[in-house]
Amino acid sequence: MSVLLCIETSCDDTSAAVVDTGAEPAAIRSSIVSSQHEFHAVFGGVVPEVASRRHTELLVGAVADALDEAGATWDDLDGLAVTTGPGLIGALLVGLAAAKALAYARRLPLTPVDHLQGHLAAGYALGVEAPFVSLTASGGHTLLSVVERGVEFRVIGRTLDDAAGEAFDKGARLLGLPYPGGRELDLLAATGDPAAVTFPRSLPRGFDFSFSGLKTALLYYLREHPGEAAGEARRASIAASYQEAIVDQLVSKTVRCAEREGLRRVAVGGGVAANSRLRRRLAAACEERGLEAFIPPVALCTDNAAMVGLAAAHLAAVPWPDYLGLDAYASEPALNALRRRS
Ligand code: KG4
Ligand code: ZN
């Protein structure tokens, strides 16, 4: 199998892509992302029902655009791939139902892809080779893992409370920034001094992450220094300091993991990997230690369907029409099993 039409609708981005998995490394022939941000901004966050409805409206156009941009027709496709979870269940079901219907009508196979595996496969666009250390940081997950082969991974650390993306979004909200907060905080922090405020760095031992204390520290800081966030320059420095505390945690544990595991390659994925400070700091930390950093372009870090194809290249396709019984899932089965054990 080589040319795949890929669909990703796990949250608020309606995405379709054409990926040639026969090429080495897999080649992204097109990638369309129809962001719904403006529809959710008035609510200050993603409204699941609104997301599902917008996916139904936007997906057909996104698929047509993905084929167009790739210069492909339906006859050129060897299969489809779709994100089946974790994510917003209604949103996932729209993508899955569409993928099933299109694959069934064309008598094509369908590959179900886990959203986390999609994010960690983004590094394959840059030619990373397993085994490698993977940091996947998004709005729902913060996962440090070793990718052993393909998209099979061993969990090394995860967040004990909020995800890194949630820490960005909650911090942004406290600073009065509009939704979606992570990117806004990144932009504001660009002109600030990251050493202006010392936020707590008390980290969980080992390779797990924790961000909820940091968010509380920002809340108290703003309460104790009323008026500071009103001045644009000071607000930028508070944002930069807060961002630095998140980035410190992510970068230090990721490079330490590579050293402990004796691995030389490090890849990142997930919306937080779009953060400009994280990208710079991780690249520098890897260079210092002689590690090779694979930092995909921003468009491959935030939700997109091309990464679904990159992951599908390493997964088994379900033959026509056996996939009709496939279901979507809201939470991560592998991580839930792990949580139950601990
Ligand atoms: O991977 P993603 O697009 O969707 C999920 O799977 O959650 O990640 C979204 C998260 C949000 O929390 C968003 O604020 C964060 O990624 N994000 C950023 C940046 N761009 C997106 N966080 C920090 N800096 C950015 N530039
Ligand atoms: Zn994501």
Coordinates of C-alpha atoms and ligand atoms in Angstrom, one line a residue:
M1 CA 0.0 0.0 0.0
S2 CA 1.3 3.4 -0.8
V3 CA -0.9 6.4 -1.4
L4 CA -3.2 7.1 1.6
L5 CA -6.0 9.7 2.1
C6 CA -5.8 10.6 5.8
I7 CA -8.4 12.2 8.1
E8 CA -8.0 13.7 11.5
T9 CA -10.8 15.3 13.5
S10 CA -10.0 14.5 17.1
C11 CA -10.4 18.1 18.4
D12 CA -11.1 21.4 16.7
D13 CA -9.1 21.1 13.5
T14 CA -10.7 19.5 10.4
S15 CA -7.8 18.0 8.6
A16 CA -7.2 15.8 5.5
A17 CA -4.0 14.9 3.8
V18 CA -2.5 12.7 1.1
V19 CA 0.6 10.8 2.1
D20 CA 2.7 8.5 0.0
T21 CA 3.8 5.8 2.5
G22 CA 5.6 3.9 -0.2
A23 CA 8.3 6.6 -0.4
E24 CA 11.3 6.5 2.0
P25 CA 10.8 8.5 4.1
A26 CA 7.0 8.8 3.6
A27 CA 6.2 11.8 1.5
I28 CA 3.4 14.3 2.4
R29 CA 1.8 15.2 -0.9
S30 CA -0.8 17.5 0.6
S31 CA -2.0 18.6 4.0
I32 CA -5.2 20.7 4.6
V33 CA -6.1 22.0 8.1
S34 CA -9.4 23.9 8.4
S35 CA -9.0 25.5 11.8
Q36 CA -12.2 26.2 13.8
H37 CA -10.6 28.5 16.2
E38 CA -12.8 31.5 15.4
F39 CA -15.9 29.5 16.2
H40 CA -14.7 28.5 19.6
A41 CA -12.9 31.8 20.5
V42 CA -16.2 33.4 21.7
F43 CA -16.6 30.6 24.3
G44 CA -12.9 30.8 25.4
G45 CA -12.3 27.2 24.6
V46 CA -13.4 24.2 22.5
V47 CA -17.1 23.4 22.7
P48 CA -17.3 19.7 21.8
E49 CA -20.8 19.9 20.1
V50 CA -19.7 22.9 18.1
A51 CA -16.6 21.1 17.0
S52 CA -18.5 18.0 15.8
R53 CA -21.0 20.1 13.8
R54 CA -18.2 22.2 12.2
H55 CA -16.4 18.9 11.2
T56 CA -19.4 17.7 9.4
E57 CA -19.5 21.0 7.5
L58 CA -15.8 21.3 6.7
L59 CA -14.6 17.7 6.1
V60 CA -15.9 17.1 2.6
G61 CA -14.2 20.3 1.4
A62 CA -11.0 19.5 3.2
V63 CA -10.9 16.0 1.6
A64 CA -11.5 17.6 -1.9
D65 CA -8.8 20.2 -1.3
A66 CA -6.3 17.5 -0.1
L67 CA -6.8 15.5 -3.3
D68 CA -6.6 18.6 -5.4
E69 CA -3.4 19.9 -3.8
A70 CA -1.8 16.4 -4.2
G71 CA -2.9 16.3 -7.8
A72 CA -4.5 12.9 -7.0
T73 CA -7.8 11.4 -8.0
W74 CA -9.8 8.7 -6.1
D75 CA -8.2 6.1 -8.5
D76 CA -4.7 7.0 -7.2
L77 CA -5.6 6.0 -3.6
D78 CA -4.5 2.7 -2.1
G79 CA -6.3 3.2 1.2
L80 CA -7.4 5.6 3.9
A81 CA -6.2 6.3 7.4
V82 CA -8.1 8.0 10.3
T83 CA -7.6 9.0 13.9
T84 CA -9.9 6.8 16.1
G85 CA -8.9 8.3 19.5
P86 CA -8.2 9.7 22.0
G87 CA -10.1 13.0 21.7
L88 CA -13.5 14.5 21.7
I89 CA -15.8 11.5 21.0
G90 CA -18.3 13.3 18.8
A91 CA -15.5 15.0 16.8
L92 CA -13.7 11.7 16.3
L93 CA -16.9 10.0 15.2
V94 CA -17.4 12.5 12.3
G95 CA -13.9 11.7 10.9
L96 CA -14.3 7.9 11.4
A97 CA -17.7 7.7 9.8
A98 CA -16.5 9.7 6.8
A99 CA -13.4 7.5 6.5
K100 CA -15.4 4.3 6.7
A101 CA -18.0 5.5 4.1
L102 CA -15.3 6.7 1.7
A103 CA -13.2 3.6 2.1
Y104 CA -16.2 1.3 1.8
A105 CA -17.5 3.0 -1.3
R106 CA -14.1 2.7 -3.0
R107 CA -13.5 -0.8 -1.7
L108 CA -10.3 0.4 -0.1
P109 CA -8.7 -0.8 3.2
L110 CA -8.7 1.6 6.3
T111 CA -5.9 2.0 8.9
P112 CA -7.1 3.2 12.4
V113 CA -4.5 5.5 14.0
D114 CA -4.1 6.5 17.6
H115 CA -3.7 10.3 18.0
L116 CA -0.6 9.9 20.2
Q117 CA 1.0 7.7 17.6
G118 CA 0.2 10.3 15.0
H119 CA 2.0 13.0 17.0
L120 CA 5.0 10.9 17.7
A121 CA 5.2 9.9 14.0
A122 CA 5.7 13.6 13.0
G123 CA 9.5 13.1 13.3
Y124 CA 9.4 10.6 10.5
A125 CA 8.8 13.5 8.1
L126 CA 12.4 14.5 8.9
G127 CA 13.7 11.0 8.5
V128 CA 14.2 10.2 12.2
E129 CA 15.1 6.5 12.7
A130 CA 13.9 4.3 15.6
P131 CA 14.9 3.9 18.3
F132 CA 14.5 7.5 19.4
V133 CA 13.3 9.5 22.4
S134 CA 9.9 11.1 21.8
L135 CA 8.4 14.1 23.6
T136 CA 4.7 14.4 22.8
A137 CA 3.2 17.5 24.4
S138 CA -0.3 18.7 23.4
G139 CA -3.5 20.0 25.0
G140 CA -4.4 16.6 26.3
H141 CA -1.1 14.8 26.8
T142 CA 2.5 15.1 28.0
L143 CA 4.3 11.9 27.2
L144 CA 8.0 11.1 27.2
S145 CA 8.6 7.8 25.6
V146 CA 11.1 5.7 23.7
V147 CA 9.9 4.7 20.2
E148 CA 11.3 1.3 19.8
R149 CA 10.2 0.7 16.2
G150 CA 7.6 2.2 13.9
V151 CA 5.0 3.7 16.3
E152 CA 5.5 1.2 19.1
F153 CA 6.6 3.1 22.2
R154 CA 7.6 2.5 25.8
V155 CA 6.3 5.1 28.3
I156 CA 9.1 6.7 30.3
G157 CA 7.2 9.6 31.9
R158 CA 3.9 11.4 31.7
T159 CA 2.1 14.3 33.4
L160 CA 0.8 13.6 36.9
D161 CA -1.8 16.4 36.5
D162 CA -2.3 19.0 33.7
A163 CA -0.9 18.5 30.2
A164 CA 1.7 21.0 29.1
G165 CA -0.7 22.5 26.6
E166 CA -3.3 23.0 29.4
A167 CA -0.6 24.8 31.4
F168 CA 0.0 27.1 28.5
D169 CA -3.8 27.6 27.9
K170 CA -4.6 28.2 31.6
G171 CA -1.6 30.6 32.0
A172 CA -2.7 32.5 28.9
R173 CA -6.2 32.8 30.4
L174 CA -4.8 34.2 33.7
L175 CA -2.8 36.7 31.7
G176 CA -6.0 37.8 29.9
L177 CA -4.9 36.5 26.5
P178 CA -7.5 35.3 23.9
Y179 CA -8.1 31.7 23.0
P180 CA -6.2 29.7 21.7
G181 CA -3.9 30.6 24.5
G182 CA -0.6 28.7 23.9
R183 CA 0.3 30.5 20.7
E184 CA -0.7 33.9 22.1
L185 CA 1.4 33.3 25.2
D186 CA 4.4 32.3 23.0
L187 CA 4.0 35.5 20.9
L188 CA 3.7 37.7 24.0
A189 CA 6.7 36.0 25.7
A190 CA 8.9 36.8 22.7
T191 CA 9.5 40.3 24.0
G192 CA 9.7 39.4 27.7
D193 CA 12.6 38.5 30.1
P194 CA 12.4 34.8 31.0
A195 CA 14.4 35.5 34.2
A196 CA 12.1 38.3 35.5
V197 CA 10.0 36.1 37.8
T198 CA 11.2 32.9 39.4
F199 CA 8.3 30.4 39.2
P200 CA 8.7 27.1 41.2
R201 CA 10.8 24.3 39.6
S202 CA 9.9 21.6 42.1
L203 CA 9.7 18.7 39.8
P204 CA 8.3 15.2 40.4
R205 CA 11.2 12.7 40.8
G206 CA 12.1 10.5 37.8
F207 CA 10.6 11.3 34.4
D208 CA 7.1 12.4 35.2
F209 CA 5.9 16.0 34.7
S210 CA 3.7 18.2 36.8
F211 CA 2.3 21.6 35.8
S212 CA -0.7 22.3 38.1
G213 CA 1.5 23.9 40.9
L214 CA 3.0 26.3 38.3
K215 CA -0.4 27.4 37.2
T216 CA -1.3 28.1 40.9
A217 CA 1.9 30.0 41.3
L218 CA 1.0 32.3 38.4
L219 CA -2.4 32.8 39.9
Y220 CA -1.0 33.9 43.2
Y221 CA 1.7 36.0 41.6
L222 CA -0.9 38.0 39.7
R223 CA -3.1 38.3 42.8
E224 CA -0.1 39.5 44.9
H225 CA 1.1 42.0 42.3
P226 CA -2.2 43.5 41.1
G227 CA -1.6 45.9 38.2
E228 CA 1.6 44.3 37.0
A229 CA -0.1 42.4 34.2
A230 CA -1.6 45.8 33.0
G231 CA 1.8 47.0 31.7
E232 CA 2.6 45.4 28.4
A233 CA 6.3 45.0 29.0
R234 CA 5.9 43.5 32.5
R235 CA 3.1 41.2 31.3
A236 CA 5.5 39.9 28.5
S237 CA 8.1 39.2 31.1
I238 CA 5.7 37.4 33.4
A239 CA 4.6 35.3 30.3
A240 CA 8.2 34.6 29.3
S241 CA 9.0 33.5 32.9
Y242 CA 6.0 31.2 33.1
Q243 CA 6.8 29.7 29.7
E244 CA 10.4 29.2 30.8
A245 CA 9.3 27.1 33.7
I246 CA 7.3 24.8 31.4
V247 CA 10.0 24.6 28.8
D248 CA 12.7 23.9 31.5
Q249 CA 10.8 20.9 32.7
L250 CA 10.2 19.5 29.2
V251 CA 13.7 20.0 27.9
S252 CA 15.6 18.8 31.0
K253 CA 13.6 15.6 31.3
T254 CA 13.8 14.9 27.6
V255 CA 17.6 15.2 27.3
R256 CA 18.1 13.3 30.6
C257 CA 15.9 10.5 29.2
A258 CA 18.1 10.3 26.0
E259 CA 21.2 10.1 28.2
R260 CA 19.8 7.4 30.5
E261 CA 18.5 5.3 27.6
G262 CA 21.8 5.8 25.7
L263 CA 19.9 7.1 22.6
R264 CA 21.2 9.8 20.3
R265 CA 18.0 10.9 18.5
V266 CA 15.2 13.0 20.0
A267 CA 12.0 13.9 18.3
V268 CA 9.1 16.2 19.4
G269 CA 5.5 16.4 18.4
G270 CA 2.1 17.8 19.6
G271 CA 0.9 21.4 19.6
V272 CA 3.3 22.5 22.4
A273 CA 6.2 21.5 20.1
A274 CA 5.1 24.5 18.1
N275 CA 6.4 26.7 20.9
S276 CA 9.2 28.8 19.7
R277 CA 11.1 28.8 23.0
L278 CA 10.8 25.0 23.4
R279 CA 12.1 24.5 19.8
R280 CA 15.1 26.8 20.4
R281 CA 15.9 25.4 23.9
L282 CA 15.6 21.8 22.9
A283 CA 17.7 22.3 19.8
A284 CA 20.4 23.9 21.9
A285 CA 20.3 21.3 24.7
C286 CA 20.6 18.5 22.1
E287 CA 23.5 20.2 20.3
E288 CA 25.3 20.7 23.6
R289 CA 25.1 17.0 24.4
G290 CA 25.8 15.7 20.8
L291 CA 22.2 14.5 20.4
E292 CA 20.3 14.9 17.1
A293 CA 17.1 16.8 17.4
F294 CA 14.2 16.2 15.0
I295 CA 11.9 19.2 15.4
P296 CA 9.1 19.0 12.7
P297 CA 7.7 22.1 11.1
V298 CA 5.0 23.8 13.2
A299 CA 2.2 22.6 10.9
L300 CA 3.2 19.0 11.6
C301 CA 3.2 19.6 15.4
T302 CA -0.3 21.0 15.9
D303 CA -3.1 18.7 14.9
N304 CA -3.0 17.7 11.2
A305 CA -3.8 14.7 9.1
A306 CA -0.4 14.2 7.5
M307 CA 1.0 12.8 10.7
V308 CA -1.8 10.2 10.6
G309 CA -0.4 9.0 7.3
L310 CA 3.2 9.0 8.7
A311 CA 1.9 6.7 11.6
A312 CA -0.2 4.6 9.3
A313 CA 3.0 3.7 7.3
H314 CA 3.9 1.6 10.3
L315 CA 0.6 0.1 11.1
A316 CA -1.5 -2.7 9.7
A317 CA -4.5 -1.7 7.4
V318 CA -7.8 -3.3 8.1
P319 CA -9.1 -4.9 4.9
W320 CA -12.4 -3.9 3.2
P321 CA -15.1 -4.1 4.7
D322 CA -13.9 -5.4 8.1
Y323 CA -13.4 -1.9 9.5
L324 CA -17.1 -1.1 9.5
G325 CA -17.3 -2.2 13.1
L326 CA -14.4 0.0 14.3
D327 CA -15.3 2.5 17.1
A328 CA -13.8 5.7 18.3
Y329 CA -12.5 6.1 21.9
A330 CA -12.3 9.2 24.1
S331 CA -9.4 8.3 26.4
E332 CA -6.0 6.6 25.9
P333 CA -6.3 2.9 26.5
A334 CA -2.5 2.3 26.9
L335 CA -2.1 5.1 29.4
N336 CA -5.2 4.2 31.3
A337 CA -4.0 0.7 31.8
L338 CA -0.7 2.2 33.1
R339 CA -2.5 4.5 35.4
R340 CA -4.5 1.6 36.9
R341 CA -1.3 -0.2 37.7
S342 CA 0.4 2.7 39.5
Ligands
KG4_1 O1 -1.7 18.8 19.4 P1 -2.7 19.9 19.5 O2 -2.9 20.8 18.3 O3 -4.1 19.4 20.0 C1 -4.2 18.4 21.0 O4 -4.0 17.2 20.6 O5 -4.4 18.8 22.1 O6 -2.2 20.8 20.8 C2 -2.9 21.9 21.2 C3 -2.2 22.5 22.3 C4 -3.0 23.6 23.0 O7 -2.9 23.5 24.4 C5 -2.3 24.9 22.5 O8 -2.4 26.0 23.3 C6 -0.8 24.4 22.4 O9 -1.0 23.1 21.9 N1 0.0 25.2 21.5 C7 1.0 25.9 21.9 C8 1.5 26.6 20.8 N2 0.8 26.3 19.7 C9 -0.2 25.4 20.2 N3 1.6 26.0 23.2 C10 2.7 26.8 23.3 N4 3.2 27.6 22.3 C11 2.7 27.5 21.0 N5 3.2 28.2 20.0
ZN2 ZN -3.1 16.6 19.1

